GROMACS .gro file of N, CA and C in nm:
model
  426
    1UNK      N    1  -1.897  -1.783   2.829
    1UNK     CA    2  -1.841  -1.665   2.904
    1UNK      C    3  -1.730  -1.620   2.795
    2UNK      N    4  -1.716  -1.491   2.780
    2UNK     CA    5  -1.624  -1.433   2.690
    2UNK      C    6  -1.486  -1.432   2.757
    3UNK      N    7  -1.371  -1.447   2.670
    3UNK     CA    8  -1.235  -1.449   2.723
    3UNK      C    9  -1.218  -1.292   2.762
    4UNK      N   10  -1.250  -1.194   2.676
    4UNK     CA   11  -1.245  -1.048   2.699
    4UNK      C   12  -1.316  -0.975   2.603
    5UNK      N   13  -1.317  -0.832   2.620
    5UNK     CA   14  -1.410  -0.751   2.538
    5UNK      C   15  -1.338  -0.668   2.437
    6UNK      N   16  -1.387  -0.662   2.316
    6UNK     CA   17  -1.313  -0.593   2.229
    6UNK      C   18  -1.417  -0.483   2.148
    7UNK      N   19  -1.362  -0.365   2.132
    7UNK     CA   20  -1.445  -0.271   2.067
    7UNK      C   21  -1.377  -0.250   1.924
    8UNK      N   22  -1.464  -0.263   1.820
    8UNK     CA   23  -1.420  -0.266   1.678
    8UNK      C   24  -1.444  -0.112   1.623
    9UNK      N   25  -1.374  -0.030   1.595
    9UNK     CA   26  -1.407   0.086   1.553
    9UNK      C   27  -1.355   0.116   1.398
   10UNK      N   28  -1.433   0.113   1.306
   10UNK     CA   29  -1.406   0.128   1.159
   10UNK      C   30  -1.515   0.168   1.092
   11UNK      N   31  -1.504   0.271   0.989
   11UNK     CA   32  -1.623   0.325   0.914
   11UNK      C   33  -1.658   0.226   0.812
   12UNK      N   34  -1.589   0.114   0.772
   12UNK     CA   35  -1.643   0.023   0.675
   12UNK      C   36  -1.716  -0.082   0.755
   13UNK      N   37  -1.850  -0.068   0.723
   13UNK     CA   38  -1.955  -0.166   0.796
   13UNK      C   39  -1.945  -0.304   0.766
   14UNK      N   40  -1.899  -0.348   0.635
   14UNK     CA   41  -1.871  -0.482   0.615
   14UNK      C   42  -1.752  -0.555   0.690
   15UNK      N   43  -1.660  -0.469   0.706
   15UNK     CA   44  -1.540  -0.509   0.777
   15UNK      C   45  -1.579  -0.525   0.911
   16UNK      N   46  -1.647  -0.420   0.983
   16UNK     CA   47  -1.675  -0.423   1.119
   16UNK      C   48  -1.751  -0.556   1.160
   17UNK      N   49  -1.863  -0.569   1.080
   17UNK     CA   50  -1.964  -0.678   1.119
   17UNK      C   51  -1.891  -0.828   1.078
   18UNK      N   52  -1.808  -0.822   0.974
   18UNK     CA   53  -1.734  -0.964   0.950
   18UNK      C   54  -1.646  -0.987   1.071
   19UNK      N   55  -1.559  -0.877   1.103
   19UNK     CA   56  -1.457  -0.903   1.212
   19UNK      C   57  -1.529  -0.943   1.343
   20UNK      N   58  -1.638  -0.872   1.388
   20UNK     CA   59  -1.706  -0.911   1.505
   20UNK      C   60  -1.755  -1.034   1.511
   21UNK      N   61  -1.805  -1.073   1.383
   21UNK     CA   62  -1.874  -1.213   1.389
   21UNK      C   63  -1.772  -1.322   1.404
   22UNK      N   64  -1.641  -1.307   1.345
   22UNK     CA   65  -1.533  -1.393   1.340
   22UNK      C   66  -1.486  -1.404   1.472
   23UNK      N   67  -1.468  -1.287   1.545
   23UNK     CA   68  -1.399  -1.291   1.672
   23UNK      C   69  -1.503  -1.342   1.778
   24UNK      N   70  -1.627  -1.310   1.759
   24UNK     CA   71  -1.733  -1.375   1.860
   24UNK      C   72  -1.718  -1.513   1.856
   25UNK      N   73  -1.689  -1.577   1.737
   25UNK     CA   74  -1.684  -1.728   1.718
   25UNK      C   75  -1.557  -1.779   1.805
   26UNK      N   76  -1.468  -1.697   1.837
   26UNK     CA   77  -1.361  -1.730   1.929
   26UNK      C   78  -1.375  -1.673   2.079
   27UNK      N   79  -1.516  -1.646   2.103
   27UNK     CA   80  -1.534  -1.638   2.246
   27UNK      C   81  -1.502  -1.482   2.283
   28UNK      N   82  -1.492  -1.388   2.192
   28UNK     CA   83  -1.464  -1.258   2.228
   28UNK      C   84  -1.595  -1.171   2.235
   29UNK      N   85  -1.621  -1.088   2.337
   29UNK     CA   86  -1.742  -1.019   2.340
   29UNK      C   87  -1.703  -0.886   2.254
   30UNK      N   88  -1.768  -0.878   2.138
   30UNK     CA   89  -1.733  -0.772   2.045
   30UNK      C   90  -1.855  -0.654   2.042
   31UNK      N   91  -1.818  -0.543   2.036
   31UNK     CA   92  -1.918  -0.431   1.995
   31UNK      C   93  -1.855  -0.348   1.899
   32UNK      N   94  -1.921  -0.289   1.819
   32UNK     CA   95  -1.878  -0.195   1.720
   32UNK      C   96  -1.908  -0.054   1.711
   33UNK      N   97  -1.825   0.027   1.657
   33UNK     CA   98  -1.857   0.171   1.646
   33UNK      C   99  -1.808   0.206   1.515
   34UNK      N  100  -1.881   0.304   1.445
   34UNK     CA  101  -1.861   0.333   1.291
   34UNK      C  102  -1.763   0.454   1.278
   35UNK      N  103  -1.739   0.531   1.422
   35UNK     CA  104  -1.653   0.648   1.403
   35UNK      C  105  -1.584   0.667   1.531
   36UNK      N  106  -1.495   0.761   1.547
   36UNK     CA  107  -1.428   0.785   1.669
   36UNK      C  108  -1.505   0.854   1.781
   37UNK      N  109  -1.610   0.935   1.736
   37UNK     CA  110  -1.677   1.001   1.845
   37UNK      C  111  -1.783   0.894   1.907
   38UNK      N  112  -1.832   0.815   1.826
   38UNK     CA  113  -1.917   0.704   1.879
   38UNK      C  114  -1.837   0.622   1.978
   39UNK      N  115  -1.731   0.585   1.931
   39UNK     CA  116  -1.621   0.497   2.014
   39UNK      C  117  -1.596   0.552   2.144
   40UNK      N  118  -1.561   0.690   2.144
   40UNK     CA  119  -1.529   0.749   2.272
   40UNK      C  120  -1.649   0.753   2.367
   41UNK      N  121  -1.757   0.791   2.304
   41UNK     CA  122  -1.887   0.777   2.394
   41UNK      C  123  -1.908   0.638   2.464
   42UNK      N  124  -1.873   0.529   2.380
   42UNK     CA  125  -1.899   0.393   2.423
   42UNK      C  126  -1.791   0.358   2.529
   43UNK      N  127  -1.658   0.400   2.502
   43UNK     CA  128  -1.563   0.384   2.610
   43UNK      C  129  -1.589   0.457   2.735
   44UNK      N  130  -1.652   0.576   2.714
   44UNK     CA  131  -1.679   0.647   2.841
   44UNK      C  132  -1.782   0.586   2.934
   45UNK      N  133  -1.867   0.495   2.872
   45UNK     CA  134  -1.994   0.443   2.946
   45UNK      C  135  -1.958   0.298   2.983
   46UNK      N  136  -1.850   0.227   2.921
   46UNK     CA  137  -1.822   0.091   2.952
   46UNK      C  138  -1.679   0.057   2.937
   47UNK      N  139  -1.624  -0.034   3.030
   47UNK     CA  140  -1.504  -0.080   3.010
   47UNK      C  141  -1.481  -0.186   2.889
   48UNK      N  142  -1.375  -0.155   2.810
   48UNK     CA  143  -1.337  -0.248   2.706
   48UNK      C  144  -1.196  -0.291   2.743
   49UNK      N  145  -1.155  -0.415   2.710
   49UNK     CA  146  -1.022  -0.461   2.721
   49UNK      C  147  -0.928  -0.418   2.619
   50UNK      N  148  -0.973  -0.429   2.501
   50UNK     CA  149  -0.890  -0.391   2.383
   50UNK      C  150  -0.986  -0.319   2.274
   51UNK      N  151  -0.938  -0.217   2.216
   51UNK     CA  152  -0.993  -0.149   2.103
   51UNK      C  153  -0.928  -0.191   1.977
   52UNK      N  154  -0.977  -0.220   1.867
   52UNK     CA  155  -0.930  -0.243   1.731
   52UNK      C  156  -0.967  -0.126   1.650
   53UNK      N  157  -0.875  -0.033   1.629
   53UNK     CA  158  -0.907   0.094   1.576
   53UNK      C  159  -0.843   0.128   1.448
   54UNK      N  160  -0.917   0.166   1.335
   54UNK     CA  161  -0.893   0.203   1.221
   54UNK      C  162  -0.836   0.357   1.222
   55UNK      N  163  -0.735   0.365   1.137
   55UNK     CA  164  -0.667   0.511   1.130
   55UNK      C  165  -0.739   0.589   1.056
   56UNK      N  166  -0.784   0.558   0.929
   56UNK     CA  167  -0.847   0.637   0.846
   56UNK      C  168  -1.004   0.643   0.872
   57UNK      N  169  -1.056   0.730   0.904
   57UNK     CA  170  -1.203   0.748   0.920
   57UNK      C  171  -1.249   0.885   0.916
   58UNK      N  172  -1.367   0.902   0.859
   58UNK     CA  173  -1.409   1.042   0.846
   58UNK      C  174  -1.422   1.098   0.977
   59UNK      N  175  -1.427   1.246   0.978
   59UNK     CA  176  -1.430   1.304   1.106
   59UNK      C  177  -1.310   1.290   1.185
   60UNK      N  178  -1.317   1.244   1.325
   60UNK     CA  179  -1.192   1.224   1.416
   60UNK      C  180  -1.125   1.103   1.371
   61UNK      N  181  -0.995   1.121   1.322
   61UNK     CA  182  -0.927   1.002   1.272
   61UNK      C  183  -0.886   0.912   1.385
   62UNK      N  184  -0.814   0.809   1.361
   62UNK     CA  185  -0.760   0.720   1.447
   62UNK      C  186  -0.667   0.765   1.553
   63UNK      N  187  -0.573   0.847   1.510
   63UNK     CA  188  -0.477   0.898   1.600
   63UNK      C  189  -0.549   0.986   1.721
   64UNK      N  190  -0.617   1.072   1.677
   64UNK     CA  191  -0.696   1.169   1.754
   64UNK      C  192  -0.779   1.085   1.848
   65UNK      N  193  -0.855   0.974   1.792
   65UNK     CA  194  -0.930   0.898   1.893
   65UNK      C  195  -0.835   0.815   1.972
   66UNK      N  196  -0.740   0.774   1.953
   66UNK     CA  197  -0.645   0.686   2.017
   66UNK      C  198  -0.607   0.784   2.146
   67UNK      N  199  -0.562   0.902   2.109
   67UNK     CA  200  -0.520   0.990   2.218
   67UNK      C  201  -0.634   1.024   2.323
   68UNK      N  202  -0.741   1.029   2.275
   68UNK     CA  203  -0.877   1.041   2.365
   68UNK      C  204  -0.901   0.917   2.457
   69UNK      N  205  -0.899   0.810   2.383
   69UNK     CA  206  -0.907   0.672   2.448
   69UNK      C  207  -0.812   0.662   2.568
   70UNK      N  208  -0.686   0.705   2.548
   70UNK     CA  209  -0.577   0.698   2.662
   70UNK      C  210  -0.612   0.797   2.758
   71UNK      N  211  -0.675   0.895   2.745
   71UNK     CA  212  -0.711   0.991   2.853
   71UNK      C  213  -0.825   0.929   2.919
   72UNK      N  214  -0.938   0.881   2.864
   72UNK     CA  215  -1.057   0.838   2.932
   72UNK      C  216  -1.032   0.700   2.997
   73UNK      N  217  -0.964   0.601   2.919
   73UNK     CA  218  -0.945   0.476   2.977
   73UNK      C  219  -0.793   0.429   2.960
   74UNK      N  220  -0.702   0.469   3.031
   74UNK     CA  221  -0.550   0.451   3.002
   74UNK      C  222  -0.518   0.298   3.012
   75UNK      N  223  -0.582   0.219   3.072
   75UNK     CA  224  -0.550   0.079   3.075
   75UNK      C  225  -0.605  -0.004   2.956
   76UNK      N  226  -0.705   0.064   2.868
   76UNK     CA  227  -0.750  -0.007   2.760
   76UNK      C  228  -0.654  -0.013   2.656
   77UNK      N  229  -0.614  -0.131   2.600
   77UNK     CA  230  -0.510  -0.150   2.503
   77UNK      C  231  -0.572  -0.121   2.372
   78UNK      N  232  -0.500  -0.068   2.276
   78UNK     CA  233  -0.547  -0.031   2.141
   78UNK      C  234  -0.467  -0.084   2.037
   79UNK      N  235  -0.520  -0.156   1.935
   79UNK     CA  236  -0.458  -0.200   1.812
   79UNK      C  237  -0.493  -0.136   1.701
   80UNK      N  238  -0.401  -0.076   1.642
   80UNK     CA  239  -0.430   0.021   1.536
   80UNK      C  240  -0.452  -0.060   1.400
   81UNK      N  241  -0.535  -0.025   1.317
   81UNK     CA  242  -0.551  -0.074   1.177
   81UNK      C  243  -0.527   0.016   1.075
   82UNK      N  244  -0.410  -0.009   0.996
   82UNK     CA  245  -0.381   0.081   0.906
   82UNK      C  246  -0.389   0.019   0.765
   83UNK      N  247  -0.459   0.081   0.661
   83UNK     CA  248  -0.453   0.040   0.529
   83UNK      C  249  -0.359   0.137   0.461
   84UNK      N  250  -0.383   0.136   0.342
   84UNK     CA  251  -0.281   0.232   0.258
   84UNK      C  252  -0.151   0.213   0.268
   85UNK      N  253  -0.099   0.105   0.310
   85UNK     CA  254   0.034   0.059   0.322
   85UNK      C  255   0.127   0.169   0.400
   86UNK      N  256   0.058   0.209   0.508
   86UNK     CA  257   0.127   0.331   0.582
   86UNK      C  258   0.180   0.280   0.712
   87UNK      N  259   0.320   0.235   0.713
   87UNK     CA  260   0.369   0.195   0.839
   87UNK      C  261   0.393   0.319   0.938
   88UNK      N  262   0.411   0.431   0.876
   88UNK     CA  263   0.442   0.544   0.942
   88UNK      C  264   0.307   0.569   1.044
   89UNK      N  265   0.184   0.550   0.991
   89UNK     CA  266   0.064   0.572   1.088
   89UNK      C  267   0.076   0.463   1.197
   90UNK      N  268   0.113   0.346   1.166
   90UNK     CA  269   0.108   0.243   1.283
   90UNK      C  270   0.235   0.296   1.378
   91UNK      N  271   0.332   0.341   1.333
   91UNK     CA  272   0.442   0.383   1.440
   91UNK      C  273   0.389   0.504   1.510
   92UNK      N  274   0.308   0.589   1.444
   92UNK     CA  275   0.270   0.711   1.509
   92UNK      C  276   0.159   0.666   1.627
   93UNK      N  277   0.089   0.568   1.607
   93UNK     CA  278  -0.021   0.512   1.681
   93UNK      C  279   0.064   0.472   1.811
   94UNK      N  280   0.171   0.390   1.785
   94UNK     CA  281   0.257   0.326   1.906
   94UNK      C  282   0.297   0.450   1.978
   95UNK      N  283   0.350   0.556   1.916
   95UNK     CA  284   0.392   0.668   1.981
   95UNK      C  285   0.309   0.725   2.086
   96UNK      N  286   0.170   0.725   2.041
   96UNK     CA  287   0.050   0.783   2.117
   96UNK      C  288   0.004   0.672   2.214
   97UNK      N  289   0.058   0.560   2.230
   97UNK     CA  290   0.005   0.452   2.333
   97UNK      C  291  -0.070   0.351   2.285
   98UNK      N  292  -0.060   0.322   2.148
   98UNK     CA  293  -0.131   0.201   2.097
   98UNK      C  294  -0.028   0.073   2.127
   99UNK      N  295  -0.091  -0.031   2.148
   99UNK     CA  296  -0.022  -0.157   2.174
   99UNK      C  297   0.082  -0.192   2.056
  100UNK      N  298  -0.014  -0.197   1.942
  100UNK     CA  299   0.061  -0.252   1.821
  100UNK      C  300  -0.023  -0.190   1.700
  101UNK      N  301   0.030  -0.230   1.603
  101UNK     CA  302  -0.054  -0.197   1.451
  101UNK      C  303  -0.052  -0.313   1.377
  102UNK      N  304  -0.161  -0.320   1.287
  102UNK     CA  305  -0.181  -0.425   1.183
  102UNK      C  306  -0.205  -0.364   1.055
  103UNK      N  307  -0.166  -0.418   0.944
  103UNK     CA  308  -0.177  -0.373   0.801
  103UNK      C  309  -0.313  -0.438   0.762
  104UNK      N  310  -0.396  -0.348   0.695
  104UNK     CA  311  -0.522  -0.415   0.625
  104UNK      C  312  -0.483  -0.444   0.488
  105UNK      N  313  -0.537  -0.533   0.427
  105UNK     CA  314  -0.617  -0.659   0.496
  105UNK      C  315  -0.529  -0.751   0.568
  106UNK      N  316  -0.600  -0.814   0.658
  106UNK     CA  317  -0.506  -0.912   0.746
  106UNK      C  318  -0.586  -1.043   0.771
  107UNK      N  319  -0.513  -1.144   0.787
  107UNK     CA  320  -0.583  -1.270   0.819
  107UNK      C  321  -0.622  -1.254   0.963
  108UNK      N  322  -0.742  -1.357   0.984
  108UNK     CA  323  -0.799  -1.367   1.126
  108UNK      C  324  -0.709  -1.411   1.215
  109UNK      N  325  -0.618  -1.510   1.190
  109UNK     CA  326  -0.531  -1.573   1.303
  109UNK      C  327  -0.413  -1.475   1.357
  110UNK      N  328  -0.350  -1.393   1.275
  110UNK     CA  329  -0.272  -1.287   1.315
  110UNK      C  330  -0.361  -1.180   1.406
  111UNK      N  331  -0.469  -1.144   1.361
  111UNK     CA  332  -0.532  -1.039   1.428
  111UNK      C  333  -0.579  -1.099   1.551
  112UNK      N  334  -0.616  -1.224   1.578
  112UNK     CA  335  -0.664  -1.278   1.712
  112UNK      C  336  -0.541  -1.293   1.793
  113UNK      N  337  -0.433  -1.332   1.735
  113UNK     CA  338  -0.308  -1.346   1.819
  113UNK      C  339  -0.268  -1.195   1.874
  114UNK      N  340  -0.276  -1.110   1.800
  114UNK     CA  341  -0.243  -0.957   1.832
  114UNK      C  342  -0.327  -0.911   1.952
  115UNK      N  343  -0.462  -0.944   1.933
  115UNK     CA  344  -0.574  -0.888   2.026
  115UNK      C  345  -0.535  -0.975   2.166
  116UNK      N  346  -0.499  -1.110   2.166
  116UNK     CA  347  -0.480  -1.179   2.273
  116UNK      C  348  -0.346  -1.117   2.352
  117UNK      N  349  -0.254  -1.094   2.267
  117UNK     CA  350  -0.127  -1.029   2.328
  117UNK      C  351  -0.149  -0.883   2.402
  118UNK      N  352  -0.235  -0.812   2.335
  118UNK     CA  353  -0.281  -0.675   2.391
  118UNK      C  354  -0.354  -0.713   2.526
  119UNK      N  355  -0.445  -0.816   2.518
  119UNK     CA  356  -0.528  -0.823   2.644
  119UNK      C  357  -0.436  -0.878   2.745
  120UNK      N  358  -0.336  -0.976   2.720
  120UNK     CA  359  -0.250  -1.024   2.818
  120UNK      C  360  -0.167  -0.899   2.882
  121UNK      N  361  -0.116  -0.819   2.793
  121UNK     CA  362  -0.052  -0.700   2.836
  121UNK      C  363  -0.130  -0.627   2.933
  122UNK      N  364  -0.251  -0.593   2.909
  122UNK     CA  365  -0.335  -0.523   2.997
  122UNK      C  366  -0.368  -0.601   3.120
  123UNK      N  367  -0.395  -0.721   3.127
  123UNK     CA  368  -0.406  -0.794   3.242
  123UNK      C  369  -0.279  -0.808   3.340
  124UNK      N  370  -0.166  -0.813   3.276
  124UNK     CA  371  -0.049  -0.815   3.361
  124UNK      C  372  -0.019  -0.669   3.413
  125UNK      N  373  -0.047  -0.571   3.337
  125UNK     CA  374  -0.039  -0.434   3.404
  125UNK      C  375  -0.141  -0.408   3.517
  126UNK      N  376  -0.269  -0.461   3.488
  126UNK     CA  377  -0.381  -0.454   3.609
  126UNK      C  378  -0.313  -0.531   3.733
  127UNK      N  379  -0.263  -0.644   3.711
  127UNK     CA  380  -0.206  -0.721   3.816
  127UNK      C  381  -0.077  -0.648   3.895
  128UNK      N  382  -0.014  -0.598   3.824
  128UNK     CA  383   0.095  -0.514   3.894
  128UNK      C  384   0.049  -0.389   3.977
  129UNK      N  385  -0.055  -0.331   3.911
  129UNK     CA  386  -0.124  -0.217   3.993
  129UNK      C  387  -0.178  -0.269   4.126
  130UNK      N  388  -0.269  -0.374   4.109
  130UNK     CA  389  -0.332  -0.436   4.226
  130UNK      C  390  -0.215  -0.482   4.337
  131UNK      N  391  -0.099  -0.544   4.292
  131UNK     CA  392  -0.008  -0.568   4.395
  131UNK      C  393   0.044  -0.453   4.457
  132UNK      N  394   0.072  -0.343   4.390
  132UNK     CA  395   0.124  -0.215   4.443
  132UNK      C  396   0.040  -0.168   4.544
  133UNK      N  397  -0.091  -0.165   4.513
  133UNK     CA  398  -0.210  -0.116   4.605
  133UNK      C  399  -0.207  -0.204   4.721
  134UNK      N  400  -0.212  -0.336   4.710
  134UNK     CA  401  -0.201  -0.430   4.833
  134UNK      C  402  -0.081  -0.396   4.930
  135UNK      N  403   0.047  -0.386   4.859
  135UNK     CA  404   0.151  -0.349   4.951
  135UNK      C  405   0.142  -0.211   5.013
  136UNK      N  406   0.099  -0.118   4.942
  136UNK     CA  407   0.072   0.012   5.008
  136UNK      C  408  -0.028  -0.002   5.130
  137UNK      N  409  -0.136  -0.068   5.104
  137UNK     CA  410  -0.222  -0.102   5.216
  137UNK      C  411  -0.155  -0.156   5.338
  138UNK      N  412  -0.079  -0.263   5.308
  138UNK     CA  413  -0.015  -0.325   5.416
  138UNK      C  414   0.098  -0.248   5.499
  139UNK      N  415   0.143  -0.148   5.436
  139UNK     CA  416   0.253  -0.053   5.505
  139UNK      C  417   0.203   0.059   5.564
  140UNK      N  418   0.077   0.080   5.513
  140UNK     CA  419   0.000   0.226   5.563
  140UNK      C  420  -0.026   0.209   5.708
  141UNK      N  421   0.004   0.296   5.792
  141UNK     CA  422  -0.021   0.289   5.943
  141UNK      C  423  -0.168   0.304   5.959
  142UNK      N  424  -0.241   0.220   6.042
  142UNK     CA  425  -0.376   0.246   6.076
  142UNK      C  426  -0.393   0.346   6.163
   0.00000   0.00000   0.00000
């Protein structure tokens, strides 16, 4: 059984495949998309816990894709990948709802730790929402 699900969105096929393979070895359920439009269709059809999203992609860029993800699936956590040594892109991503960002290239262990932290954040947020709903159901008159 998988620990949680990850959607890897990156236009670099070799990076996508290698990352999915490595994360799958760590019991994560990984799927891949090569661009923002494909990712948005996949997210609309299926719930993912965490999205690993590249900033620089042809067509719809990572920030635009992030904004759409947060509209479609606000509880899904997004970790931005930025190459080109652009800390500004990562900070912009956080401004629009990303959990955090990583600079490419990165080692597998820090990536895995960041994805785990994003998933844990999502899980805790869902627990809070469920507790609020239970409390509301208890105080709601029948």
